[in-house]
């Protein structure tokens, strides 16, 4: 097994609890989500991300207005603060442990401000943080991985690991590029066959240690 040189992470839904964060935000705005509406919003966001480039705060606003009829001002407020949604309980310590042994970077369909919000919650900064606002493209477009490759000097291959709870946004593309992929079984996940599968990021630290 090749010694891992880099591990990149999806953030929303893998490090940060995307579903519960959005559910709480919508409830606080007076419009609790019904069953199935979270996935409707997520799928609409994916559709919007394939058109003219918009920052993620705006995509969130539009998706909430169109999918569930949320008032525009409330939707915009939610879109600006998505990086303040809760971290999964294992995320902080697992990322801290992984950063002691390898480069860790975010690859996230979000904005610069959201990256600052998430890293403020973590209490430390990852080695790199690539967001859609900087890449000017959204995952699953392979160009996103190309931007990270140029930033790190690491070409796609088995020495580059990618961890995500989502096949559609991340793992299918990462598999096609030859990365070592890790499916993280979060409560809201869209699975695909990957090289490895873990229940949480704590298990990923154990897996990563065994691979070194």
PDB file of C-alpha atoms in Angstrom:
ATOM      1  CA  UNK A   1       0.000   0.000   0.000  1.00  0.00           C
ATOM      2  CA  UNK A   2       1.255   3.458  -0.917  1.00  0.00           C
ATOM      3  CA  UNK A   3       1.998   5.746   2.027  1.00  0.00           C
ATOM      4  CA  UNK A   4      -0.756   8.417   2.071  1.00  0.00           C
ATOM      5  CA  UNK A   5       0.529  11.922   1.308  1.00  0.00           C
ATOM      6  CA  UNK A   6      -2.751  13.833   1.433  1.00  0.00           C
ATOM      7  CA  UNK A   7      -6.266  13.304   2.693  1.00  0.00           C
ATOM      8  CA  UNK A   8      -9.056  15.571   1.498  1.00  0.00           C
ATOM      9  CA  UNK A   9     -12.473  15.849   3.056  1.00  0.00           C
ATOM     10  CA  UNK A  10     -15.930  16.731   1.976  1.00  0.00           C
ATOM     11  CA  UNK A  11     -17.243  19.045   4.697  1.00  0.00           C
ATOM     12  CA  UNK A  12     -21.034  19.352   4.577  1.00  0.00           C
ATOM     13  CA  UNK A  13     -22.466  16.000   5.590  1.00  0.00           C
ATOM     14  CA  UNK A  14     -19.070  14.442   6.386  1.00  0.00           C
ATOM     15  CA  UNK A  15     -17.386  16.759   8.911  1.00  0.00           C
ATOM     16  CA  UNK A  16     -20.377  18.972   9.624  1.00  0.00           C
ATOM     17  CA  UNK A  17     -23.929  17.680  10.197  1.00  0.00           C
ATOM     18  CA  UNK A  18     -25.587  19.120   7.093  1.00  0.00           C
ATOM     19  CA  UNK A  19     -29.027  17.611   7.612  1.00  0.00           C
ATOM     20  CA  UNK A  20     -29.566  18.479  11.269  1.00  0.00           C
ATOM     21  CA  UNK A  21     -28.079  21.934  10.728  1.00  0.00           C
ATOM     22  CA  UNK A  22     -30.492  22.746   7.925  1.00  0.00           C
ATOM     23  CA  UNK A  23     -33.415  21.207   9.781  1.00  0.00           C
ATOM     24  CA  UNK A  24     -32.720  23.341  12.845  1.00  0.00           C
ATOM     25  CA  UNK A  25     -32.210  26.490  10.777  1.00  0.00           C
ATOM     26  CA  UNK A  26     -35.496  26.016   8.919  1.00  0.00           C
ATOM     27  CA  UNK A  27     -37.373  25.267  12.142  1.00  0.00           C
ATOM     28  CA  UNK A  28     -35.939  28.433  13.701  1.00  0.00           C
ATOM     29  CA  UNK A  29     -37.117  30.357  10.633  1.00  0.00           C
ATOM     30  CA  UNK A  30     -40.662  29.103  11.203  1.00  0.00           C
ATOM     31  CA  UNK A  31     -40.700  26.480   8.444  1.00  0.00           C
ATOM     32  CA  UNK A  32     -39.832  23.004   9.811  1.00  0.00           C
ATOM     33  CA  UNK A  33     -38.862  20.494   7.151  1.00  0.00           C
ATOM     34  CA  UNK A  34     -41.218  17.638   6.371  1.00  0.00           C
ATOM     35  CA  UNK A  35     -39.995  14.156   5.526  1.00  0.00           C
ATOM     36  CA  UNK A  36     -38.182  14.134   2.201  1.00  0.00           C
ATOM     37  CA  UNK A  37     -37.742  17.894   1.978  1.00  0.00           C
ATOM     38  CA  UNK A  38     -34.061  17.859   2.943  1.00  0.00           C
ATOM     39  CA  UNK A  39     -33.272  15.642  -0.032  1.00  0.00           C
ATOM     40  CA  UNK A  40     -35.438  17.828  -2.272  1.00  0.00           C
ATOM     41  CA  UNK A  41     -33.395  20.865  -1.235  1.00  0.00           C
ATOM     42  CA  UNK A  42     -30.083  19.046  -1.703  1.00  0.00           C
ATOM     43  CA  UNK A  43     -31.072  17.830  -5.174  1.00  0.00           C
ATOM     44  CA  UNK A  44     -32.180  21.305  -6.196  1.00  0.00           C
ATOM     45  CA  UNK A  45     -28.877  22.718  -5.000  1.00  0.00           C
ATOM     46  CA  UNK A  46     -27.027  20.188  -7.157  1.00  0.00           C
ATOM     47  CA  UNK A  47     -29.104  21.308 -10.134  1.00  0.00           C
ATOM     48  CA  UNK A  48     -28.346  24.989  -9.464  1.00  0.00           C
ATOM     49  CA  UNK A  49     -24.623  24.232  -9.125  1.00  0.00           C
ATOM     50  CA  UNK A  50     -24.552  23.018 -12.740  1.00  0.00           C
ATOM     51  CA  UNK A  51     -25.721  26.339 -14.190  1.00  0.00           C
ATOM     52  CA  UNK A  52     -24.074  29.765 -14.137  1.00  0.00           C
ATOM     53  CA  UNK A  53     -21.685  29.959 -11.196  1.00  0.00           C
ATOM     54  CA  UNK A  54     -23.218  31.332  -8.011  1.00  0.00           C
ATOM     55  CA  UNK A  55     -21.735  31.369  -4.542  1.00  0.00           C
ATOM     56  CA  UNK A  56     -23.146  28.744  -2.208  1.00  0.00           C
ATOM     57  CA  UNK A  57     -24.933  31.258   0.038  1.00  0.00           C
ATOM     58  CA  UNK A  58     -26.986  32.282  -2.979  1.00  0.00           C
ATOM     59  CA  UNK A  59     -27.590  28.679  -4.028  1.00  0.00           C
ATOM     60  CA  UNK A  60     -28.841  27.928  -0.516  1.00  0.00           C
ATOM     61  CA  UNK A  61     -31.140  30.948  -0.621  1.00  0.00           C
ATOM     62  CA  UNK A  62     -32.622  30.024  -3.986  1.00  0.00           C
ATOM     63  CA  UNK A  63     -33.070  26.374  -3.049  1.00  0.00           C
ATOM     64  CA  UNK A  64     -34.958  27.208   0.145  1.00  0.00           C
ATOM     65  CA  UNK A  65     -37.234  29.684  -1.601  1.00  0.00           C
ATOM     66  CA  UNK A  66     -37.998  27.342  -4.490  1.00  0.00           C
ATOM     67  CA  UNK A  67     -38.149  23.993  -2.692  1.00  0.00           C
ATOM     68  CA  UNK A  68     -40.063  24.891   0.464  1.00  0.00           C
ATOM     69  CA  UNK A  69     -41.313  28.453  -0.098  1.00  0.00           C
ATOM     70  CA  UNK A  70     -39.202  29.979   2.664  1.00  0.00           C
ATOM     71  CA  UNK A  71     -39.330  33.764   2.852  1.00  0.00           C
ATOM     72  CA  UNK A  72     -36.439  35.306   0.919  1.00  0.00           C
ATOM     73  CA  UNK A  73     -34.823  37.194   3.782  1.00  0.00           C
ATOM     74  CA  UNK A  74     -34.899  34.164   6.066  1.00  0.00           C
ATOM     75  CA  UNK A  75     -33.439  31.991   3.319  1.00  0.00           C
ATOM     76  CA  UNK A  76     -30.602  34.459   2.720  1.00  0.00           C
ATOM     77  CA  UNK A  77     -29.814  34.547   6.436  1.00  0.00           C
ATOM     78  CA  UNK A  78     -29.555  30.762   6.530  1.00  0.00           C
ATOM     79  CA  UNK A  79     -27.320  30.755   3.454  1.00  0.00           C
ATOM     80  CA  UNK A  80     -24.835  33.136   5.042  1.00  0.00           C
ATOM     81  CA  UNK A  81     -24.400  31.028   8.182  1.00  0.00           C
ATOM     82  CA  UNK A  82     -24.257  27.396   7.026  1.00  0.00           C
ATOM     83  CA  UNK A  83     -20.706  27.006   8.357  1.00  0.00           C
ATOM     84  CA  UNK A  84     -22.063  27.450  11.878  1.00  0.00           C
ATOM     85  CA  UNK A  85     -24.112  24.265  11.705  1.00  0.00           C
ATOM     86  CA  UNK A  86     -22.947  21.607  14.200  1.00  0.00           C
ATOM     87  CA  UNK A  87     -19.872  19.472  13.705  1.00  0.00           C
ATOM     88  CA  UNK A  88     -20.225  15.738  14.112  1.00  0.00           C
ATOM     89  CA  UNK A  89     -18.977  14.812  17.588  1.00  0.00           C
ATOM     90  CA  UNK A  90     -15.935  12.916  16.277  1.00  0.00           C
ATOM     91  CA  UNK A  91     -14.805  15.484  13.688  1.00  0.00           C
ATOM     92  CA  UNK A  92     -12.644  17.825  15.744  1.00  0.00           C
ATOM     93  CA  UNK A  93     -10.421  15.288  17.482  1.00  0.00           C
ATOM     94  CA  UNK A  94     -10.166  13.002  14.467  1.00  0.00           C
ATOM     95  CA  UNK A  95      -9.009  15.820  12.204  1.00  0.00           C
ATOM     96  CA  UNK A  96      -6.581  17.042  14.839  1.00  0.00           C
ATOM     97  CA  UNK A  97      -5.088  13.536  15.087  1.00  0.00           C
ATOM     98  CA  UNK A  98      -4.830  13.104  11.321  1.00  0.00           C
ATOM     99  CA  UNK A  99      -3.067  16.437  10.935  1.00  0.00           C
ATOM    100  CA  UNK A 100      -0.257  15.171  13.152  1.00  0.00           C
ATOM    101  CA  UNK A 101       0.665  12.627  10.497  1.00  0.00           C
ATOM    102  CA  UNK A 102      -0.345  13.959   7.076  1.00  0.00           C
ATOM    103  CA  UNK A 103      -1.658  16.934   5.150  1.00  0.00           C
ATOM    104  CA  UNK A 104      -5.388  17.420   5.559  1.00  0.00           C
ATOM    105  CA  UNK A 105      -7.436  19.634   3.279  1.00  0.00           C
ATOM    106  CA  UNK A 106     -11.067  20.518   2.705  1.00  0.00           C
ATOM    107  CA  UNK A 107     -12.783  20.258  -0.672  1.00  0.00           C
ATOM    108  CA  UNK A 108     -16.164  21.834  -0.139  1.00  0.00           C
ATOM    109  CA  UNK A 109     -19.080  23.130  -2.183  1.00  0.00           C
ATOM    110  CA  UNK A 110     -19.337  26.297  -0.131  1.00  0.00           C
ATOM    111  CA  UNK A 111     -17.925  29.815   0.263  1.00  0.00           C
ATOM    112  CA  UNK A 112     -14.845  31.357   1.888  1.00  0.00           C
ATOM    113  CA  UNK A 113     -16.934  32.746   4.742  1.00  0.00           C
ATOM    114  CA  UNK A 114     -18.323  29.295   5.446  1.00  0.00           C
ATOM    115  CA  UNK A 115     -14.786  27.900   5.643  1.00  0.00           C
ATOM    116  CA  UNK A 116     -13.915  30.492   8.266  1.00  0.00           C
ATOM    117  CA  UNK A 117     -17.036  29.560  10.230  1.00  0.00           C
ATOM    118  CA  UNK A 118     -16.264  25.840  10.193  1.00  0.00           C
ATOM    119  CA  UNK A 119     -12.602  26.287  11.115  1.00  0.00           C
ATOM    120  CA  UNK A 120     -13.609  28.596  13.951  1.00  0.00           C
ATOM    121  CA  UNK A 121     -15.733  25.747  15.286  1.00  0.00           C
ATOM    122  CA  UNK A 122     -12.859  23.290  14.892  1.00  0.00           C
ATOM    123  CA  UNK A 123     -10.508  25.598  16.776  1.00  0.00           C
ATOM    124  CA  UNK A 124      -7.718  25.127  14.206  1.00  0.00           C
ATOM    125  CA  UNK A 125      -7.120  25.444  10.476  1.00  0.00           C
ATOM    126  CA  UNK A 126      -6.622  22.589   8.045  1.00  0.00           C
ATOM    127  CA  UNK A 127      -3.518  22.594   5.851  1.00  0.00           C
ATOM    128  CA  UNK A 128      -5.605  23.808   2.929  1.00  0.00           C
ATOM    129  CA  UNK A 129      -9.221  24.784   2.390  1.00  0.00           C
ATOM    130  CA  UNK A 130     -10.528  24.737  -1.163  1.00  0.00           C
ATOM    131  CA  UNK A 131     -14.077  25.953  -1.555  1.00  0.00           C
ATOM    132  CA  UNK A 132     -16.241  26.336  -4.633  1.00  0.00           C
ATOM    133  CA  UNK A 133     -15.960  30.125  -4.426  1.00  0.00           C
ATOM    134  CA  UNK A 134     -12.199  29.797  -5.013  1.00  0.00           C
ATOM    135  CA  UNK A 135     -12.342  26.868  -7.446  1.00  0.00           C
ATOM    136  CA  UNK A 136     -15.165  28.533  -9.430  1.00  0.00           C
ATOM    137  CA  UNK A 137     -16.675  25.115  -9.951  1.00  0.00           C
ATOM    138  CA  UNK A 138     -18.684  22.680  -7.853  1.00  0.00           C
ATOM    139  CA  UNK A 139     -18.120  19.027  -7.136  1.00  0.00           C
ATOM    140  CA  UNK A 140     -18.582  16.487  -8.664  1.00  0.00           C
ATOM    141  CA  UNK A 141     -16.812  18.243 -11.554  1.00  0.00           C
ATOM    142  CA  UNK A 142     -13.334  16.703 -11.852  1.00  0.00           C
ATOM    143  CA  UNK A 143     -11.953  20.216 -12.366  1.00  0.00           C
ATOM    144  CA  UNK A 144     -12.356  20.722  -8.611  1.00  0.00           C
ATOM    145  CA  UNK A 145      -9.805  17.953  -7.982  1.00  0.00           C
ATOM    146  CA  UNK A 146      -7.573  19.525 -10.617  1.00  0.00           C
ATOM    147  CA  UNK A 147      -7.472  22.768  -8.674  1.00  0.00           C
ATOM    148  CA  UNK A 148      -6.496  20.908  -5.499  1.00  0.00           C
ATOM    149  CA  UNK A 149      -3.792  19.013  -7.385  1.00  0.00           C
ATOM    150  CA  UNK A 150      -2.254  22.267  -8.578  1.00  0.00           C
ATOM    151  CA  UNK A 151      -2.421  23.801  -5.091  1.00  0.00           C
ATOM    152  CA  UNK A 152      -0.760  20.838  -3.391  1.00  0.00           C
ATOM    153  CA  UNK A 153       1.525  19.569  -6.123  1.00  0.00           C
ATOM    154  CA  UNK A 154       0.043  16.087  -5.616  1.00  0.00           C
ATOM    155  CA  UNK A 155      -1.394  14.386  -8.666  1.00  0.00           C
ATOM    156  CA  UNK A 156      -4.498  12.183  -8.366  1.00  0.00           C
ATOM    157  CA  UNK A 157      -3.574   8.636  -7.415  1.00  0.00           C
ATOM    158  CA  UNK A 158      -3.604   6.161  -4.519  1.00  0.00           C
ATOM    159  CA  UNK A 159      -1.376   8.347  -2.305  1.00  0.00           C
ATOM    160  CA  UNK A 160      -4.199  10.896  -2.225  1.00  0.00           C
ATOM    161  CA  UNK A 161      -7.119   9.828  -0.053  1.00  0.00           C
ATOM    162  CA  UNK A 162     -10.575  11.380  -0.207  1.00  0.00           C
ATOM    163  CA  UNK A 163     -13.233  10.940   2.501  1.00  0.00           C
ATOM    164  CA  UNK A 164     -16.913  11.691   2.043  1.00  0.00           C
ATOM    165  CA  UNK A 165     -20.418  10.538   2.910  1.00  0.00           C
ATOM    166  CA  UNK A 166     -21.568  11.197  -0.657  1.00  0.00           C
ATOM    167  CA  UNK A 167     -21.201   9.182  -3.822  1.00  0.00           C
ATOM    168  CA  UNK A 168     -22.854  11.769  -6.045  1.00  0.00           C
ATOM    169  CA  UNK A 169     -20.831  14.776  -4.900  1.00  0.00           C
ATOM    170  CA  UNK A 170     -17.460  13.145  -4.256  1.00  0.00           C
ATOM    171  CA  UNK A 171     -16.698   9.456  -4.307  1.00  0.00           C
ATOM    172  CA  UNK A 172     -17.679   8.560  -7.848  1.00  0.00           C
ATOM    173  CA  UNK A 173     -15.379  11.249  -9.252  1.00  0.00           C
ATOM    174  CA  UNK A 174     -12.581  10.455  -6.800  1.00  0.00           C
ATOM    175  CA  UNK A 175     -12.795   6.771  -7.762  1.00  0.00           C
ATOM    176  CA  UNK A 176     -12.595   7.641 -11.450  1.00  0.00           C
ATOM    177  CA  UNK A 177      -9.433   9.667 -10.809  1.00  0.00           C
ATOM    178  CA  UNK A 178      -7.719   6.793  -9.020  1.00  0.00           C
ATOM    179  CA  UNK A 179      -7.787   8.223  -5.509  1.00  0.00           C
ATOM    180  CA  UNK A 180      -8.042   6.024  -2.436  1.00  0.00           C
ATOM    181  CA  UNK A 181     -11.635   6.641  -1.414  1.00  0.00           C
ATOM    182  CA  UNK A 182     -13.212   6.341   2.022  1.00  0.00           C
ATOM    183  CA  UNK A 183     -16.978   6.219   2.417  1.00  0.00           C
ATOM    184  CA  UNK A 184     -18.051   7.709   5.769  1.00  0.00           C
ATOM    185  CA  UNK A 185     -21.394   6.252   6.900  1.00  0.00           C
ATOM    186  CA  UNK A 186     -23.067   9.363   8.259  1.00  0.00           C
ATOM    187  CA  UNK A 187     -26.804   9.381   9.121  1.00  0.00           C
ATOM    188  CA  UNK A 188     -27.521  11.084   5.801  1.00  0.00           C
ATOM    189  CA  UNK A 189     -25.263   9.487   3.212  1.00  0.00           C
ATOM    190  CA  UNK A 190     -25.338   8.378  -0.401  1.00  0.00           C
ATOM    191  CA  UNK A 191     -23.091   5.329  -0.646  1.00  0.00           C
ATOM    192  CA  UNK A 192     -20.878   4.004  -3.386  1.00  0.00           C
ATOM    193  CA  UNK A 193     -18.254   1.295  -3.467  1.00  0.00           C
ATOM    194  CA  UNK A 194     -14.991   2.775  -2.273  1.00  0.00           C
ATOM    195  CA  UNK A 195     -11.644   1.416  -1.254  1.00  0.00           C
ATOM    196  CA  UNK A 196     -12.641   1.657   2.400  1.00  0.00           C
ATOM    197  CA  UNK A 197     -15.739   2.264   4.487  1.00  0.00           C
ATOM    198  CA  UNK A 198     -15.836   3.671   8.033  1.00  0.00           C
ATOM    199  CA  UNK A 199     -18.560   4.526  10.513  1.00  0.00           C
ATOM    200  CA  UNK A 200     -17.020   7.880  11.491  1.00  0.00           C
ATOM    201  CA  UNK A 201     -13.809   9.902  11.341  1.00  0.00           C
ATOM    202  CA  UNK A 202     -12.417   8.249  14.465  1.00  0.00           C
ATOM    203  CA  UNK A 203     -12.349   4.984  12.549  1.00  0.00           C
ATOM    204  CA  UNK A 204     -10.665   6.814   9.698  1.00  0.00           C
ATOM    205  CA  UNK A 205      -7.768   7.787  11.979  1.00  0.00           C
ATOM    206  CA  UNK A 206      -7.313   4.110  12.878  1.00  0.00           C
ATOM    207  CA  UNK A 207      -7.477   3.082   9.236  1.00  0.00           C
ATOM    208  CA  UNK A 208      -5.029   5.786   8.249  1.00  0.00           C
ATOM    209  CA  UNK A 209      -2.557   4.753  10.949  1.00  0.00           C
ATOM    210  CA  UNK A 210      -2.674   1.157   9.754  1.00  0.00           C
ATOM    211  CA  UNK A 211      -1.965   2.265   6.179  1.00  0.00           C
ATOM    212  CA  UNK A 212       1.185   4.205   7.055  1.00  0.00           C
TER     213      UNK A 212
END
